[in-house]
Short mmCIF file of C-alpha atoms in Angstrom, two decimals:
data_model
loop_
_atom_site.label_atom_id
_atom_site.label_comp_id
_atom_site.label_asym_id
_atom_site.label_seq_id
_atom_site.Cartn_x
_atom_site.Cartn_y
_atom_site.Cartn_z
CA UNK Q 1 0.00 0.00 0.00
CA UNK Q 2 1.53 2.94 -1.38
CA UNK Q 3 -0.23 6.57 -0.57
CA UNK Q 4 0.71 10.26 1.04
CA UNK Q 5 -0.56 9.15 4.29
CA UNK Q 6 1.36 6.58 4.69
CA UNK Q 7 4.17 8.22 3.48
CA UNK Q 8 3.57 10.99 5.89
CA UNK Q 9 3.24 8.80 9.38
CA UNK Q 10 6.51 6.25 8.27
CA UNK Q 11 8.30 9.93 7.99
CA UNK Q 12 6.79 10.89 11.28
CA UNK Q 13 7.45 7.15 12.76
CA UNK Q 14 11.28 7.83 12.00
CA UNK Q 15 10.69 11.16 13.59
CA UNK Q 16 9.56 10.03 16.80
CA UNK Q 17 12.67 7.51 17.03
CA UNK Q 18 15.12 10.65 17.22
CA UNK Q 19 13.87 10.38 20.71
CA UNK Q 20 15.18 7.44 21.81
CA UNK Q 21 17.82 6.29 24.34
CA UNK Q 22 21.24 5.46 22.87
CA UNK Q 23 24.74 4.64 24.46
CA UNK Q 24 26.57 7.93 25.02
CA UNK Q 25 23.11 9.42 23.20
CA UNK Q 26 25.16 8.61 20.16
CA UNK Q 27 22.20 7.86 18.35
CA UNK Q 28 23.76 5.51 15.82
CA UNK Q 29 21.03 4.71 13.26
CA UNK Q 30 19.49 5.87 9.63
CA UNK Q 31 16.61 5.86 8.18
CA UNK Q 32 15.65 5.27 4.57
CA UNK Q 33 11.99 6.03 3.33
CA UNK Q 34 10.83 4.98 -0.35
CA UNK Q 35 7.23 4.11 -0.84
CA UNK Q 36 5.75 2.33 2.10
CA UNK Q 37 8.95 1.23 3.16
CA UNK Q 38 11.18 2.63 5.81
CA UNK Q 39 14.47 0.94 6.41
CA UNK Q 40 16.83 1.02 9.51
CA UNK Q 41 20.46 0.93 9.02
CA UNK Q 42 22.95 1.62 11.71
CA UNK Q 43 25.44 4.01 11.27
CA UNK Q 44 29.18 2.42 11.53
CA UNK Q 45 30.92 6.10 12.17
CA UNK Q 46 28.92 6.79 15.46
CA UNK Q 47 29.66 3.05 16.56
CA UNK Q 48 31.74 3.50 20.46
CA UNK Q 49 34.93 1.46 18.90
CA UNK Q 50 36.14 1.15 22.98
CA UNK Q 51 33.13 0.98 24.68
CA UNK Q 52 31.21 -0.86 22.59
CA UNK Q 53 33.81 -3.17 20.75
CA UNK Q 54 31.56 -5.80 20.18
CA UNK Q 55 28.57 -3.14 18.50
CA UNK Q 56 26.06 -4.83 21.16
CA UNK Q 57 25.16 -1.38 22.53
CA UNK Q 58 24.82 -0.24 18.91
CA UNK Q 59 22.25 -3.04 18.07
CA UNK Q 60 20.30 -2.67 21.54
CA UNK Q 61 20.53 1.67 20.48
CA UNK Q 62 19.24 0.47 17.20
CA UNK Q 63 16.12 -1.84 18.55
CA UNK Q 64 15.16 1.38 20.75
CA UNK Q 65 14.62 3.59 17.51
CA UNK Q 66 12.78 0.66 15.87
CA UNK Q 67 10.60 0.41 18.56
CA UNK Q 68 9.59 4.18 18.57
CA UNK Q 69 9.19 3.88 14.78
CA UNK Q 70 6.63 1.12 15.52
CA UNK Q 71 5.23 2.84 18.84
CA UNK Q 72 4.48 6.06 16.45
CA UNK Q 73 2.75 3.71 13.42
CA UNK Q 74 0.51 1.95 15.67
CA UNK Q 75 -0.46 4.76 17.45
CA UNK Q 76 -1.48 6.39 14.31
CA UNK Q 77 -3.49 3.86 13.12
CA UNK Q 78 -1.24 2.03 10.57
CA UNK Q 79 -0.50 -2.05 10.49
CA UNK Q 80 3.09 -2.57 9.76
CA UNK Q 81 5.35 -5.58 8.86
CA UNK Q 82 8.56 -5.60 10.12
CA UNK Q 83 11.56 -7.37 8.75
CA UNK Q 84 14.65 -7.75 11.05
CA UNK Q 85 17.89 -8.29 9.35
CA UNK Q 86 16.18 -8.52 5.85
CA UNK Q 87 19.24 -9.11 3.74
CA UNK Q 88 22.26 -11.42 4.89
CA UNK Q 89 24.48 -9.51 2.31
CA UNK Q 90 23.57 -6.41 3.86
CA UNK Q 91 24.78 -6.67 7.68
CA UNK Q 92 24.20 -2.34 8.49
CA UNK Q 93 20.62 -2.62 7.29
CA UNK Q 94 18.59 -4.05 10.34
CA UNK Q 95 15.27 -3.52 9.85
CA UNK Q 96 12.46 -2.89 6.87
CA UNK Q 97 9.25 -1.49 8.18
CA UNK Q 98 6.44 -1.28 5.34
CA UNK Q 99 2.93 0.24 5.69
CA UNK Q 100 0.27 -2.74 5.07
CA UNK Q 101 -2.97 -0.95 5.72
CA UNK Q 102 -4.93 1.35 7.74
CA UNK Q 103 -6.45 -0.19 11.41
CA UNK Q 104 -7.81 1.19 14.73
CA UNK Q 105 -5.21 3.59 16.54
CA UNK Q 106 -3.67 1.31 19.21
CA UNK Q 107 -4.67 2.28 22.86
CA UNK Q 108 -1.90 1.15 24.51
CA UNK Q 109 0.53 2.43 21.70
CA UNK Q 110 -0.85 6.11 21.88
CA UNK Q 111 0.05 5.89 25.59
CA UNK Q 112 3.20 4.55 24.94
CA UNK Q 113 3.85 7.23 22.24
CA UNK Q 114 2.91 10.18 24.70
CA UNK Q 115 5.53 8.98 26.89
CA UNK Q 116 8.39 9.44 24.01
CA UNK Q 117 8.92 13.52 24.62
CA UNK Q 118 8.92 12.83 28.34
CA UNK Q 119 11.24 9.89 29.26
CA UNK Q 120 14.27 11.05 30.60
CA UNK Q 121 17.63 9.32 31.47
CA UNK Q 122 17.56 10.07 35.19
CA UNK Q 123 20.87 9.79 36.67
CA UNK Q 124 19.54 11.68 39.86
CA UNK Q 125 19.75 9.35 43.30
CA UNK Q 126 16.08 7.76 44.16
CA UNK Q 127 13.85 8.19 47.03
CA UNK Q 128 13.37 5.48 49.96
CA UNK Q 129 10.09 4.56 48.06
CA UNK Q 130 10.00 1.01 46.73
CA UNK Q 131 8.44 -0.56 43.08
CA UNK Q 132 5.34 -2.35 43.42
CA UNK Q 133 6.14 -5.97 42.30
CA UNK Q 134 2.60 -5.22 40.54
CA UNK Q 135 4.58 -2.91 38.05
CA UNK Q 136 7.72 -4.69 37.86
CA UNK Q 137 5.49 -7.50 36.92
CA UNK Q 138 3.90 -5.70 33.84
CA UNK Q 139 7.04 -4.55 33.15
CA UNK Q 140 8.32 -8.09 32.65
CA UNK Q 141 5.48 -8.99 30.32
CA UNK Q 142 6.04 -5.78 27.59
CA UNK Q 143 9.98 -7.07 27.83
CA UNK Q 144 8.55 -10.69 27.35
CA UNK Q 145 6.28 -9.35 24.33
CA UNK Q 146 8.80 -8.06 22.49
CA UNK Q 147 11.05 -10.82 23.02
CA UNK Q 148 13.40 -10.39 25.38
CA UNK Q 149 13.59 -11.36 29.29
CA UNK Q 150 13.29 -9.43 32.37
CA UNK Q 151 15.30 -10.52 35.55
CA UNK Q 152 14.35 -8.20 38.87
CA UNK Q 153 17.83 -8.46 40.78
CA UNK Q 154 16.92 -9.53 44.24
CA UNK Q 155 17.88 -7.33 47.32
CA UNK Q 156 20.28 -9.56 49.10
CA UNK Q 157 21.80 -9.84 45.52
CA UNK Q 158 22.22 -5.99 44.43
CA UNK Q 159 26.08 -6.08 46.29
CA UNK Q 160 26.93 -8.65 43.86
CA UNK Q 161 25.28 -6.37 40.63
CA UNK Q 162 27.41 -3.45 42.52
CA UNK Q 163 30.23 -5.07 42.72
CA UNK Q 164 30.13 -6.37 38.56
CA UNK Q 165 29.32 -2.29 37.47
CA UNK Q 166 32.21 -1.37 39.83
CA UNK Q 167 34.73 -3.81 38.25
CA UNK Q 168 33.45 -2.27 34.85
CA UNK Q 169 33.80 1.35 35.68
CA UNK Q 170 37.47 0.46 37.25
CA UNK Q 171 38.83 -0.87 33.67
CA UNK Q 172 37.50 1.97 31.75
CA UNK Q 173 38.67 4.38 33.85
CA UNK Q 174 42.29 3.34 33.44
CA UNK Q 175 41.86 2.64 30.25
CA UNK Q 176 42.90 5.92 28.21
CA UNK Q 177 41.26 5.07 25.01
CA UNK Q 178 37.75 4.67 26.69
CA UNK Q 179 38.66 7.88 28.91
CA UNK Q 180 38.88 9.64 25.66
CA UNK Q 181 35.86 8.15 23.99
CA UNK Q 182 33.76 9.33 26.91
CA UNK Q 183 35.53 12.96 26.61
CA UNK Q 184 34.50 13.24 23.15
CA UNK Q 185 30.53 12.62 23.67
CA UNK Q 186 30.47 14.98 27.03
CA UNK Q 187 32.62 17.39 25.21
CA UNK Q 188 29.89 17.77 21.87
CA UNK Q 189 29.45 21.07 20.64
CA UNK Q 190 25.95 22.26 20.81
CA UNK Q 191 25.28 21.99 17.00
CA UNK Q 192 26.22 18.67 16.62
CA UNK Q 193 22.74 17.30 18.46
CA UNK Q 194 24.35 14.16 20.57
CA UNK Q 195 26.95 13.54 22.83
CA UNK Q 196 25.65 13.50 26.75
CA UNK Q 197 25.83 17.60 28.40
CA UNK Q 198 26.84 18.12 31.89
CA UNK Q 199 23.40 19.53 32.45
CA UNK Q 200 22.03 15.99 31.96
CA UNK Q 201 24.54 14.27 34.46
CA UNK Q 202 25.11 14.09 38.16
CA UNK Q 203 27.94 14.36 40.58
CA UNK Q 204 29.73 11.11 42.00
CA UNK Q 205 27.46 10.02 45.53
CA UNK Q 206 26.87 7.16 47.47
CA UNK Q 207 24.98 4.70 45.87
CA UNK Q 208 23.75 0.94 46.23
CA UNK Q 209 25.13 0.52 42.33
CA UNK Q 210 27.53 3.09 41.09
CA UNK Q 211 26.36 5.01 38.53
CA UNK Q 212 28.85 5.92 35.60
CA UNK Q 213 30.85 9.42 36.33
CA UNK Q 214 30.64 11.48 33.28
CA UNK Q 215 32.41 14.11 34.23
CA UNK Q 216 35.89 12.87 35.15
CA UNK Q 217 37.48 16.03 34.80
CA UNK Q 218 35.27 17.81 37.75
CA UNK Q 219 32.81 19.68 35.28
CA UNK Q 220 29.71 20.98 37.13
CA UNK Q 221 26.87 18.66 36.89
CA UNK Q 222 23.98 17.49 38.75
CA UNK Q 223 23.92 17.96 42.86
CA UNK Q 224 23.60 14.07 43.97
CA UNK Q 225 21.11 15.13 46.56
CA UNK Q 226 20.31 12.96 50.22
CA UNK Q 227 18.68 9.69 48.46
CA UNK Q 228 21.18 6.77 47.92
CA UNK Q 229 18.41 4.46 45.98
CA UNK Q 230 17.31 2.52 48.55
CA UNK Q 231 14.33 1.84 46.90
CA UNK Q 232 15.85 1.89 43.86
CA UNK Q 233 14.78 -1.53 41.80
CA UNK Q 234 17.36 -3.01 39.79
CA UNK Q 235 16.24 -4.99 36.28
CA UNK Q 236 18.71 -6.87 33.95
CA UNK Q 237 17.35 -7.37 30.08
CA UNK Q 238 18.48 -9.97 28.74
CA UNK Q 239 17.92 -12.77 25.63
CA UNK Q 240 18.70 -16.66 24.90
CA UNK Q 241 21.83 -15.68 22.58
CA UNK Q 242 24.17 -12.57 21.56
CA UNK Q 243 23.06 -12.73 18.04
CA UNK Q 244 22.21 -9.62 16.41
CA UNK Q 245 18.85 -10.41 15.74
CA UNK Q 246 18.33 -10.99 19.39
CA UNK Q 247 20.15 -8.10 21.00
CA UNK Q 248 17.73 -5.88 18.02
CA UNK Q 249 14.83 -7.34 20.15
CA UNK Q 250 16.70 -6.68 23.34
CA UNK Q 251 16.33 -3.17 22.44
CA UNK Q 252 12.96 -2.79 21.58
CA UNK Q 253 12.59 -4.02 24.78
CA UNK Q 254 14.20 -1.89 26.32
CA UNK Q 255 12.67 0.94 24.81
CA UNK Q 256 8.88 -0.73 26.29
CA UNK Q 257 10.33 -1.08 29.39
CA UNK Q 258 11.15 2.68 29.91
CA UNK Q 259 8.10 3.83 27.65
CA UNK Q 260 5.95 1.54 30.43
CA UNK Q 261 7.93 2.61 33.24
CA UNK Q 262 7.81 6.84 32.35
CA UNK Q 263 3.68 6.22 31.88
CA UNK Q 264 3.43 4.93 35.53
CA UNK Q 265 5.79 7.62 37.18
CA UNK Q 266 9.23 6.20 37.28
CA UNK Q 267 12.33 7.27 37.04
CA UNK Q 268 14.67 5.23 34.74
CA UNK Q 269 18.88 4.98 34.30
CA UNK Q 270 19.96 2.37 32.01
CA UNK Q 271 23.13 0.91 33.17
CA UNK Q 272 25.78 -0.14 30.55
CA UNK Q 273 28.76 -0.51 32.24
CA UNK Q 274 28.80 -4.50 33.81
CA UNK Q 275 28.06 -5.51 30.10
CA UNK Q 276 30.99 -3.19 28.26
CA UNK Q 277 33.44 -5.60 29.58
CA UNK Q 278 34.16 -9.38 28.96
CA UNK Q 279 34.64 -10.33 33.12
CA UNK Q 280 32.08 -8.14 34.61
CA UNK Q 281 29.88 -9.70 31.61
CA UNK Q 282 30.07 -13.01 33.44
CA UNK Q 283 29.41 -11.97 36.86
CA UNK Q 284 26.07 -10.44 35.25
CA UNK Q 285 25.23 -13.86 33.48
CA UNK Q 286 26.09 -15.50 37.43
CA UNK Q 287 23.12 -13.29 38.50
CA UNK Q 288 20.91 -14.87 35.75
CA UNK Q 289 21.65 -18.06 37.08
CA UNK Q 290 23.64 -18.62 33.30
CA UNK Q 291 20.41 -18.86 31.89
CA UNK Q 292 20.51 -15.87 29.71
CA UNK Q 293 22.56 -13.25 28.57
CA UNK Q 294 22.61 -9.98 29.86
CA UNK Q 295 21.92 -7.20 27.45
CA UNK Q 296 21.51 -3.97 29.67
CA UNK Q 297 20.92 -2.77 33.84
CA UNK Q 298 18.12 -0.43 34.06
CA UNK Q 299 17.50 1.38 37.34
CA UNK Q 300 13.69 2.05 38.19
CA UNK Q 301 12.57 4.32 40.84
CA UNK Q 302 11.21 7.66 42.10
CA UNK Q 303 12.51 10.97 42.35
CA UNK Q 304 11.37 13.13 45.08
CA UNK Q 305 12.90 16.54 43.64
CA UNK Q 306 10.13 18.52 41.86
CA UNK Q 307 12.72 20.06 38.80
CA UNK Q 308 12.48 17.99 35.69
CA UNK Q 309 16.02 16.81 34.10
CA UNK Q 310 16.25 18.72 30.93
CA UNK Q 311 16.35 16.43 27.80
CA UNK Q 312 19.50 15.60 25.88
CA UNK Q 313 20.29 16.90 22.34
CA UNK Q 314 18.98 15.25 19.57
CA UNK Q 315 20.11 15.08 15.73
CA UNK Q 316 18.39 17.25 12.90
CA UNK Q 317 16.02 14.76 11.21
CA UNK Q 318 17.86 16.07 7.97
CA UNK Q 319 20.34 14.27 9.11
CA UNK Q 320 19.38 10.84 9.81
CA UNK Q 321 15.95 10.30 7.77
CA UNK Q 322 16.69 10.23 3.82
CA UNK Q 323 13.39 10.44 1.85
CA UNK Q 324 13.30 8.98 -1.85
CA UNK Q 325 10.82 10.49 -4.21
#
């Protein structure tokens, strides 16, 4: 089904994927639109070649853009098929999204689209107050939905997730090449759209699980404040395999999870660190019993300051949405 309005919501689906969480808010995907078909590629130049040496974060960044693509269609009214890694010869392109007709506007996907413009990465310390296992529990459905797994780190067991993010954050910090990776996206110039501002992060505090320092050369950031998470509940995503197929899903996912989460008043942080590095990687996987493995920490909780964090930069869609007459 070819026609201007379908035209018109694919270009506003890509839109509303400029909006979603990436490593480093590196944002390392493309669009392609011709016809009814929008394509996701990644982008190989905004790839973390220290951080990210594998490209996992890159795929899960990836599968959180596809799933705001899909969030925005539905949402509008607009059935969709979706083809993950569509052409073997092709390994950037990991998506094709085509318009197949007009339906009912999905309930549950407008609310999920309304949340887009106001999830935040909140790297702000949360409150005493705890997660209903009610919500983590429909939390662990949207993850299971969309393909993925959700594991809800017990209590007694959040020293040993600490302990796996603090081994991580101790080899990139005396690692020089990842020190100046991170300089270069919290050192972006304003034009550029990406990168992660000091207005966005927070200064080094106490904390059940560290949370990664952004500004290792003492730039002003965020007060830490008098919460230390202690209610603070701790989620791993993670899938059956490391393929790229799977770690796409991982990411869509992800991007439900925090959608979800936003809509019922939490705060969210993914975590990164624990799965940047090969050993901390393991200790994760101990965690999941080596059932699974682990694709990305988030941190869910609630924030008791009243000041919103200010968004992060995004690109120009000029510059990641190509449109074919």
């Amino acid at each position: 089904m070819t026609g201007a309005g379908a035209r018109t919501a694919l270009e506003a689906a890509a839109r509303a994927s400029l909006r979603a969480p990436s490593v480093f808010n590196t944002q390392p995907w493309r669009w392609r639109l011709a016809g009814d078909v929008l394509e996701l590629s990644s982008d190989p130049a905004r790839r973390l070649g220290v951080t990210d040496a594998e490209g996992r974060l890159l795929l899960l960044s990836c599968g959180g853009a596809l799933h705001h693509a899909q969030v925005s269609l539905a949402a509008g009214g607009w059935l969709v098929d979706v083809q993950r890694l569509p052409d073997p010869e092709r390994p950037d392109l990991l998506a094709r999204v085509r318009v197949t007709g007009p339906t009912e506007p999905d309930v549950e996907a407008e609310q999920l689209a309304a949340a887009i413009s106001r999830r935040r990465t909140d790297r702000r310390p949360f409150g005493d107050r705890r997660v209903s296992e009610e919500t983590l529990t429909h939390l662990r459905r949207l993850v299971e939905a969309r393909g993925a797994y959700l594991h809800v780190v017990p209590d007694e067991r959040v020293p040993e997730l600490a302990i796996s993010v603090d081994e991580a954050a101790d080899a990139n910090y005396f690692d020089p090449a990842h020190r100046g990776e991170l300089s270069h996206w919290t050192h972006r110039p304003a034009w550029t759209g990406d990168g992660v501002p000091p207005a966005t992060t927070v200064q080094p505090g106490l904390r059940r699980v560290p949370v990664r320092n952004f500004l290792p050369d003492g730039s002003s950031g965020l007060l830490p404040g008098a919460d230390h998470d202690e209610g603070a509940a701790f989620v791993i995503i993670f899938g059956t395999s490391d393929h790229p197929v799977d770690l796409l899903r991982g990411g869509e996912a992800m991007s439900a999870l925090l959608l979800r989460a936003t809509l019922e008043g939490l705060a969210t942080a993914p975590i990164s660190e624990a799965v940047e590095v090969a050993w901390p990687r393991r200790l994760l996987s101990r965690l999941l019993s080596g059932i699974g493995e682990p694709y990305l920490i988030v941190r869910l909780g609630y924030v008791e300051a009243p000041e919103e964090v200010p968004p992060t930069p995004r690109r120009s869609p000029a510059d990641v949405i190509f449109i074919e007459d």
